[in-house]
mmCIF file with all atom_site columns, C-alpha atoms and ligand atoms in Angstrom:
data_model
loop_
_atom_site.group_PDB
_atom_site.id
_atom_site.type_symbol
_atom_site.label_atom_id
_atom_site.label_alt_id
_atom_site.label_comp_id
_atom_site.label_asym_id
_atom_site.label_entity_id
_atom_site.label_seq_id
_atom_site.pdbx_PDB_ins_code
_atom_site.Cartn_x
_atom_site.Cartn_y
_atom_site.Cartn_z
_atom_site.occupancy
_atom_site.B_iso_or_equiv
_atom_site.pdbx_formal_charge
_atom_site.auth_seq_id
_atom_site.auth_comp_id
_atom_site.auth_asym_id
_atom_site.auth_atom_id
_atom_site.pdbx_PDB_model_num
ATOM   1   C  CA  . MET A 1 1   ? 69.925 173.536 18.302 1.00 0.00 ? 1   MET A CA  1
ATOM   2   C  CA  . HIS A 1 2   ? 67.493 170.677 18.336 1.00 0.00 ? 2   HIS A CA  1
ATOM   3   C  CA  . GLY A 1 3   ? 69.571 167.703 17.238 1.00 0.00 ? 3   GLY A CA  1
ATOM   4   C  CA  . SER A 1 4   ? 68.011 165.465 19.858 1.00 0.00 ? 4   SER A CA  1
ATOM   5   C  CA  . LEU A 1 5   ? 64.519 166.376 18.638 1.00 0.00 ? 5   LEU A CA  1
ATOM   6   C  CA  . ALA A 1 6   ? 65.614 165.764 15.035 1.00 0.00 ? 6   ALA A CA  1
ATOM   7   C  CA  . ARG A 1 7   ? 66.810 162.261 15.966 1.00 0.00 ? 7   ARG A CA  1
ATOM   8   C  CA  . LYS A 1 8   ? 63.504 161.491 17.699 1.00 0.00 ? 8   LYS A CA  1
ATOM   9   C  CA  . LEU A 1 9   ? 61.424 162.695 14.750 1.00 0.00 ? 9   LEU A CA  1
ATOM   10  C  CA  . ARG A 1 10  ? 63.509 160.460 12.472 1.00 0.00 ? 10  ARG A CA  1
ATOM   11  C  CA  . LEU A 1 11  ? 62.531 157.515 14.674 1.00 0.00 ? 11  LEU A CA  1
ATOM   12  C  CA  . TYR A 1 12  ? 58.933 158.252 13.680 1.00 0.00 ? 12  TYR A CA  1
ATOM   13  C  CA  . GLY A 1 13  ? 60.012 157.983 10.059 1.00 0.00 ? 13  GLY A CA  1
ATOM   14  C  CA  . TYR A 1 14  ? 60.135 161.675 9.220  1.00 0.00 ? 14  TYR A CA  1
ATOM   15  C  CA  . ASP A 1 15  ? 62.672 162.950 6.723  1.00 0.00 ? 15  ASP A CA  1
ATOM   16  C  CA  . VAL A 1 16  ? 64.407 165.477 8.993  1.00 0.00 ? 16  VAL A CA  1
ATOM   17  C  CA  . SER A 1 17  ? 67.272 167.610 7.791  1.00 0.00 ? 17  SER A CA  1
ATOM   18  C  CA  . TYR A 1 18  ? 69.527 168.891 10.556 1.00 0.00 ? 18  TYR A CA  1
ATOM   19  C  CA  . ASN A 1 19  ? 72.559 171.032 9.891  1.00 0.00 ? 19  ASN A CA  1
ATOM   20  C  CA  . THR A 1 20  ? 74.357 173.213 12.418 1.00 0.00 ? 20  THR A CA  1
ATOM   21  C  CA  . ASN A 1 21  ? 76.645 174.743 9.797  1.00 0.00 ? 21  ASN A CA  1
ATOM   22  C  CA  . LEU A 1 22  ? 74.017 176.815 8.015  1.00 0.00 ? 22  LEU A CA  1
ATOM   23  C  CA  . ASP A 1 23  ? 73.273 180.430 8.859  1.00 0.00 ? 23  ASP A CA  1
ATOM   24  C  CA  . ASP A 1 24  ? 69.702 181.728 9.090  1.00 0.00 ? 24  ASP A CA  1
ATOM   25  C  CA  . LYS A 1 25  ? 69.541 182.788 5.449  1.00 0.00 ? 25  LYS A CA  1
ATOM   26  C  CA  . ALA A 1 26  ? 70.780 179.391 4.246  1.00 0.00 ? 26  ALA A CA  1
ATOM   27  C  CA  . LEU A 1 27  ? 68.360 177.553 6.571  1.00 0.00 ? 27  LEU A CA  1
ATOM   28  C  CA  . ILE A 1 28  ? 65.411 179.483 5.175  1.00 0.00 ? 28  ILE A CA  1
ATOM   29  C  CA  . SER A 1 29  ? 66.561 178.917 1.590  1.00 0.00 ? 29  SER A CA  1
ATOM   30  C  CA  . LYS A 1 30  ? 67.027 175.196 2.193  1.00 0.00 ? 30  LYS A CA  1
ATOM   31  C  CA  . ALA A 1 31  ? 63.596 174.885 3.828  1.00 0.00 ? 31  ALA A CA  1
ATOM   32  C  CA  . ALA A 1 32  ? 62.011 176.730 0.885  1.00 0.00 ? 32  ALA A CA  1
ATOM   33  C  CA  . GLU A 1 33  ? 63.862 174.732 -1.789 1.00 0.00 ? 33  GLU A CA  1
ATOM   34  C  CA  . GLU A 1 34  ? 63.120 171.388 -0.167 1.00 0.00 ? 34  GLU A CA  1
ATOM   35  C  CA  . ASP A 1 35  ? 59.581 172.322 0.960  1.00 0.00 ? 35  ASP A CA  1
ATOM   36  C  CA  . ARG A 1 36  ? 60.404 171.556 4.581  1.00 0.00 ? 36  ARG A CA  1
ATOM   37  C  CA  . TRP A 1 37  ? 59.054 172.856 7.852  1.00 0.00 ? 37  TRP A CA  1
ATOM   38  C  CA  . LEU A 1 38  ? 61.612 174.972 9.668  1.00 0.00 ? 38  LEU A CA  1
ATOM   39  C  CA  . LEU A 1 39  ? 61.662 174.083 13.369 1.00 0.00 ? 39  LEU A CA  1
ATOM   40  C  CA  . THR A 1 40  ? 63.335 176.640 15.586 1.00 0.00 ? 40  THR A CA  1
ATOM   41  C  CA  . SER A 1 41  ? 63.345 178.251 19.007 1.00 0.00 ? 41  SER A CA  1
ATOM   42  C  CA  . ASP A 1 42  ? 64.768 181.436 17.511 1.00 0.00 ? 42  ASP A CA  1
ATOM   43  C  CA  . ARG A 1 43  ? 61.876 183.891 17.270 1.00 0.00 ? 43  ARG A CA  1
ATOM   44  C  CA  . ASN A 1 44  ? 63.664 186.114 14.729 1.00 0.00 ? 44  ASN A CA  1
ATOM   45  C  CA  . LEU A 1 45  ? 64.449 183.160 12.478 1.00 0.00 ? 45  LEU A CA  1
ATOM   46  C  CA  . TYR A 1 46  ? 60.861 181.976 12.819 1.00 0.00 ? 46  TYR A CA  1
ATOM   47  C  CA  . LEU A 1 47  ? 59.407 185.377 11.884 1.00 0.00 ? 47  LEU A CA  1
ATOM   48  C  CA  . THR A 1 48  ? 61.828 185.832 8.978  1.00 0.00 ? 48  THR A CA  1
ATOM   49  C  CA  . ALA A 1 49  ? 60.932 182.376 7.638  1.00 0.00 ? 49  ALA A CA  1
ATOM   50  C  CA  . LEU A 1 50  ? 57.215 183.196 7.794  1.00 0.00 ? 50  LEU A CA  1
ATOM   51  C  CA  . LYS A 1 51  ? 57.804 186.492 5.966  1.00 0.00 ? 51  LYS A CA  1
ATOM   52  C  CA  . ARG A 1 52  ? 59.535 184.567 3.197  1.00 0.00 ? 52  ARG A CA  1
ATOM   53  C  CA  . GLY A 1 53  ? 56.624 182.144 2.927  1.00 0.00 ? 53  GLY A CA  1
ATOM   54  C  CA  . VAL A 1 54  ? 58.411 179.214 4.578  1.00 0.00 ? 54  VAL A CA  1
ATOM   55  C  CA  . LYS A 1 55  ? 56.376 176.919 6.825  1.00 0.00 ? 55  LYS A CA  1
ATOM   56  C  CA  . ALA A 1 56  ? 57.834 177.335 10.302 1.00 0.00 ? 56  ALA A CA  1
ATOM   57  C  CA  . CYS A 1 57  ? 57.167 176.176 13.832 1.00 0.00 ? 57  CYS A CA  1
ATOM   58  C  CA  . LEU A 1 58  ? 58.373 178.111 16.868 1.00 0.00 ? 58  LEU A CA  1
ATOM   59  C  CA  . LEU A 1 59  ? 59.461 175.698 19.577 1.00 0.00 ? 59  LEU A CA  1
ATOM   60  C  CA  . LEU A 1 60  ? 58.999 176.983 23.110 1.00 0.00 ? 60  LEU A CA  1
ATOM   61  C  CA  . GLY A 1 61  ? 58.874 173.665 24.993 1.00 0.00 ? 61  GLY A CA  1
ATOM   62  C  CA  . LYS A 1 62  ? 61.485 172.904 27.602 1.00 0.00 ? 62  LYS A CA  1
ATOM   63  C  CA  . ASP A 1 63  ? 62.123 169.304 26.561 1.00 0.00 ? 63  ASP A CA  1
ATOM   64  C  CA  . ASP A 1 64  ? 61.973 167.167 23.418 1.00 0.00 ? 64  ASP A CA  1
ATOM   65  C  CA  . ALA A 1 65  ? 58.547 165.692 24.181 1.00 0.00 ? 65  ALA A CA  1
ATOM   66  C  CA  . SER A 1 66  ? 57.052 169.181 24.615 1.00 0.00 ? 66  SER A CA  1
ATOM   67  C  CA  . ARG A 1 67  ? 58.751 170.406 21.449 1.00 0.00 ? 67  ARG A CA  1
ATOM   68  C  CA  . ALA A 1 68  ? 57.647 167.344 19.478 1.00 0.00 ? 68  ALA A CA  1
ATOM   69  C  CA  . ALA A 1 69  ? 54.072 167.950 20.700 1.00 0.00 ? 69  ALA A CA  1
ATOM   70  C  CA  . GLU A 1 70  ? 54.335 171.541 19.437 1.00 0.00 ? 70  GLU A CA  1
ATOM   71  C  CA  . VAL A 1 71  ? 55.459 170.239 16.040 1.00 0.00 ? 71  VAL A CA  1
ATOM   72  C  CA  . PHE A 1 72  ? 52.654 167.687 15.704 1.00 0.00 ? 72  PHE A CA  1
ATOM   73  C  CA  . LYS A 1 73  ? 50.025 170.224 16.828 1.00 0.00 ? 73  LYS A CA  1
ATOM   74  C  CA  . LYS A 1 74  ? 51.321 172.877 14.434 1.00 0.00 ? 74  LYS A CA  1
ATOM   75  C  CA  . ILE A 1 75  ? 51.556 170.539 11.470 1.00 0.00 ? 75  ILE A CA  1
ATOM   76  C  CA  . GLY A 1 76  ? 48.258 168.909 12.354 1.00 0.00 ? 76  GLY A CA  1
ATOM   77  C  CA  . LEU A 1 77  ? 49.441 165.307 12.348 1.00 0.00 ? 77  LEU A CA  1
ATOM   78  C  CA  . GLU A 1 78  ? 49.258 162.463 14.795 1.00 0.00 ? 78  GLU A CA  1
ATOM   79  C  CA  . PRO A 1 79  ? 52.597 160.822 15.528 1.00 0.00 ? 79  PRO A CA  1
ATOM   80  C  CA  . PRO A 1 80  ? 52.757 157.535 13.645 1.00 0.00 ? 80  PRO A CA  1
ATOM   81  C  CA  . THR A 1 81  ? 53.244 154.309 15.569 1.00 0.00 ? 81  THR A CA  1
ATOM   82  C  CA  . LEU A 1 82  ? 56.914 153.823 16.398 1.00 0.00 ? 82  LEU A CA  1
ATOM   83  C  CA  . LYS A 1 83  ? 58.209 150.956 14.281 1.00 0.00 ? 83  LYS A CA  1
ATOM   84  C  CA  . PRO A 1 84  ? 61.833 150.353 13.373 1.00 0.00 ? 84  PRO A CA  1
ATOM   85  C  CA  . GLU A 1 85  ? 60.618 149.180 9.949  1.00 0.00 ? 85  GLU A CA  1
ATOM   86  C  CA  . THR A 1 86  ? 59.519 152.712 9.124  1.00 0.00 ? 86  THR A CA  1
ATOM   87  C  CA  . SER A 1 87  ? 62.105 154.670 11.114 1.00 0.00 ? 87  SER A CA  1
ATOM   88  C  CA  . ARG A 1 88  ? 64.957 156.609 9.623  1.00 0.00 ? 88  ARG A CA  1
ATOM   89  C  CA  . CYS A 1 89  ? 68.499 156.511 10.912 1.00 0.00 ? 89  CYS A CA  1
ATOM   90  C  CA  . PRO A 1 90  ? 68.554 158.963 13.842 1.00 0.00 ? 90  PRO A CA  1
ATOM   91  C  CA  . ILE A 1 91  ? 72.165 159.808 13.046 1.00 0.00 ? 91  ILE A CA  1
ATOM   92  C  CA  . CYS A 1 92  ? 72.106 160.556 9.303  1.00 0.00 ? 92  CYS A CA  1
ATOM   93  C  CA  . ASN A 1 93  ? 68.414 160.446 8.227  1.00 0.00 ? 93  ASN A CA  1
ATOM   94  C  CA  . GLY A 1 94  ? 69.022 157.447 5.933  1.00 0.00 ? 94  GLY A CA  1
ATOM   95  C  CA  . LEU A 1 95  ? 66.384 154.791 5.414  1.00 0.00 ? 95  LEU A CA  1
ATOM   96  C  CA  . LEU A 1 96  ? 66.660 151.601 7.458  1.00 0.00 ? 96  LEU A CA  1
ATOM   97  C  CA  . GLN A 1 97  ? 66.638 148.180 5.935  1.00 0.00 ? 97  GLN A CA  1
ATOM   98  C  CA  . ILE A 1 98  ? 65.946 144.897 7.696  1.00 0.00 ? 98  ILE A CA  1
ATOM   99  C  CA  . CYS A 1 99  ? 68.973 142.636 7.614  1.00 0.00 ? 99  CYS A CA  1
ATOM   100 C  CA  . SER A 1 100 ? 69.386 139.062 8.648  1.00 0.00 ? 100 SER A CA  1
ATOM   101 C  CA  . PRO A 1 101 ? 71.422 138.034 11.713 1.00 0.00 ? 101 PRO A CA  1
ATOM   102 C  CA  . GLU A 1 102 ? 73.889 136.373 9.325  1.00 0.00 ? 102 GLU A CA  1
ATOM   103 C  CA  . GLU A 1 103 ? 74.681 139.759 7.805  1.00 0.00 ? 103 GLU A CA  1
ATOM   104 C  CA  . VAL A 1 104 ? 75.417 141.182 11.220 1.00 0.00 ? 104 VAL A CA  1
ATOM   105 C  CA  . GLU A 1 105 ? 78.896 141.036 12.632 1.00 0.00 ? 105 GLU A CA  1
ATOM   106 C  CA  . VAL A 1 106 ? 78.508 141.790 16.300 1.00 0.00 ? 106 VAL A CA  1
ATOM   107 C  CA  . LYS A 1 107 ? 80.132 139.975 19.173 1.00 0.00 ? 107 LYS A CA  1
ATOM   108 C  CA  . HIS A 1 108 ? 77.074 139.150 21.232 1.00 0.00 ? 108 HIS A CA  1
ATOM   109 C  CA  . LYS A 1 109 ? 74.091 139.042 18.961 1.00 0.00 ? 109 LYS A CA  1
ATOM   110 C  CA  . PRO A 1 110 ? 70.898 139.908 20.768 1.00 0.00 ? 110 PRO A CA  1
ATOM   111 C  CA  . LYS A 1 111 ? 67.910 137.906 19.640 1.00 0.00 ? 111 LYS A CA  1
ATOM   112 C  CA  . SER A 1 112 ? 66.265 140.588 17.595 1.00 0.00 ? 112 SER A CA  1
ATOM   113 C  CA  . THR A 1 113 ? 65.621 141.845 14.131 1.00 0.00 ? 113 THR A CA  1
ATOM   114 C  CA  . TYR A 1 114 ? 68.395 144.067 12.859 1.00 0.00 ? 114 TYR A CA  1
ATOM   115 C  CA  . TYR A 1 115 ? 67.998 147.244 10.880 1.00 0.00 ? 115 TYR A CA  1
ATOM   116 C  CA  . LYS A 1 116 ? 70.837 148.738 8.928  1.00 0.00 ? 116 LYS A CA  1
ATOM   117 C  CA  . CYS A 1 117 ? 71.056 152.315 7.696  1.00 0.00 ? 117 CYS A CA  1
ATOM   118 C  CA  . VAL A 1 118 ? 71.457 152.264 3.917  1.00 0.00 ? 118 VAL A CA  1
ATOM   119 C  CA  . VAL A 1 119 ? 73.531 155.462 4.075  1.00 0.00 ? 119 VAL A CA  1
ATOM   120 C  CA  . CYS A 1 120 ? 75.917 155.216 7.044  1.00 0.00 ? 120 CYS A CA  1
ATOM   121 C  CA  . GLY A 1 121 ? 75.660 151.480 7.717  1.00 0.00 ? 121 GLY A CA  1
ATOM   122 C  CA  . LYS A 1 122 ? 74.866 151.892 11.419 1.00 0.00 ? 122 LYS A CA  1
ATOM   123 C  CA  . LEU A 1 123 ? 73.098 148.905 12.879 1.00 0.00 ? 123 LEU A CA  1
ATOM   124 C  CA  . TYR A 1 124 ? 69.978 149.121 15.056 1.00 0.00 ? 124 TYR A CA  1
ATOM   125 C  CA  . TRP A 1 125 ? 67.879 146.656 16.993 1.00 0.00 ? 125 TRP A CA  1
ATOM   126 C  CA  . ILE A 1 126 ? 65.311 146.809 19.743 1.00 0.00 ? 126 ILE A CA  1
ATOM   127 C  CA  . GLY A 1 127 ? 67.508 146.683 22.814 1.00 0.00 ? 127 GLY A CA  1
ATOM   128 C  CA  . SER A 1 128 ? 67.813 148.155 26.269 1.00 0.00 ? 128 SER A CA  1
ATOM   129 C  CA  . HIS A 1 129 ? 67.276 151.704 24.954 1.00 0.00 ? 129 HIS A CA  1
ATOM   130 C  CA  . TRP A 1 130 ? 63.818 150.882 23.553 1.00 0.00 ? 130 TRP A CA  1
ATOM   131 C  CA  . PRO A 1 131 ? 61.869 151.429 26.820 1.00 0.00 ? 131 PRO A CA  1
ATOM   132 C  CA  . ARG A 1 132 ? 63.245 154.993 26.926 1.00 0.00 ? 132 ARG A CA  1
ATOM   133 C  CA  . ILE A 1 133 ? 61.988 155.600 23.398 1.00 0.00 ? 133 ILE A CA  1
ATOM   134 C  CA  . VAL A 1 134 ? 58.604 154.116 24.246 1.00 0.00 ? 134 VAL A CA  1
ATOM   135 C  CA  . GLY A 1 135 ? 58.512 156.354 27.341 1.00 0.00 ? 135 GLY A CA  1
ATOM   136 C  CA  . PHE A 1 136 ? 59.152 159.388 25.160 1.00 0.00 ? 136 PHE A CA  1
ATOM   137 C  CA  . ASP A 1 137 ? 56.343 158.301 22.822 1.00 0.00 ? 137 ASP A CA  1
ATOM   138 C  CA  . ARG A 1 138 ? 53.954 157.853 25.756 1.00 0.00 ? 138 ARG A CA  1
ATOM   139 C  CA  . ARG A 1 139 ? 54.767 161.320 27.111 1.00 0.00 ? 139 ARG A CA  1
ATOM   140 C  CA  . LEU A 1 140 ? 54.373 162.873 23.659 1.00 0.00 ? 140 LEU A CA  1
ATOM   141 C  CA  . ARG A 1 141 ? 50.926 161.299 23.189 1.00 0.00 ? 141 ARG A CA  1
ATOM   142 C  CA  . GLN A 1 142 ? 49.924 162.448 26.675 1.00 0.00 ? 142 GLN A CA  1
ATOM   143 C  CA  . LEU A 1 143 ? 50.961 166.012 25.840 1.00 0.00 ? 143 LEU A CA  1
ATOM   144 C  CA  . LEU A 1 144 ? 48.975 165.909 22.610 1.00 0.00 ? 144 LEU A CA  1
ATOM   145 C  CA  . LYS A 1 145 ? 45.817 165.140 24.577 1.00 0.00 ? 145 LYS A CA  1
ATOM   146 C  CA  . THR A 1 146 ? 46.136 168.368 26.604 1.00 0.00 ? 146 THR A CA  1
HETATM 147 ZN ZN1 . ZN  B 2 .   ? 72.651 156.424 9.015  1.00 0.00 ? 1   ZN  B ZN1 1
#
């Protein structure tokens, strides 16, 4: 289960499907139908996906930054710059849309730009959690250099 990794990859703007209710066969079918990479730590699932012609990445890292580095190395991409404007909703994978402070109904409005998920309506802004995300990004880029 890599829900935390899925949420982080969505922050980079990737369209990441994450579903814990699907069995291995359904996961492979979904990945094939939607032309997605299958990310897993399950060696059997990984090997079965490859046999069926599905692009798959075996995750062996012990934390999300290590696993994300494995994904970027395997796929052959550099992580894009983290920007809320191009992120997806970490919760539901929906696109984010900039909204004005007037549209936002929060008690103590931080002075920031707001981003609203067009699917679930969750509101995001660059707040106290952002340094943690930037720290993750820094560690990921460090790992990609090794
Ligand atoms: Zn959402």
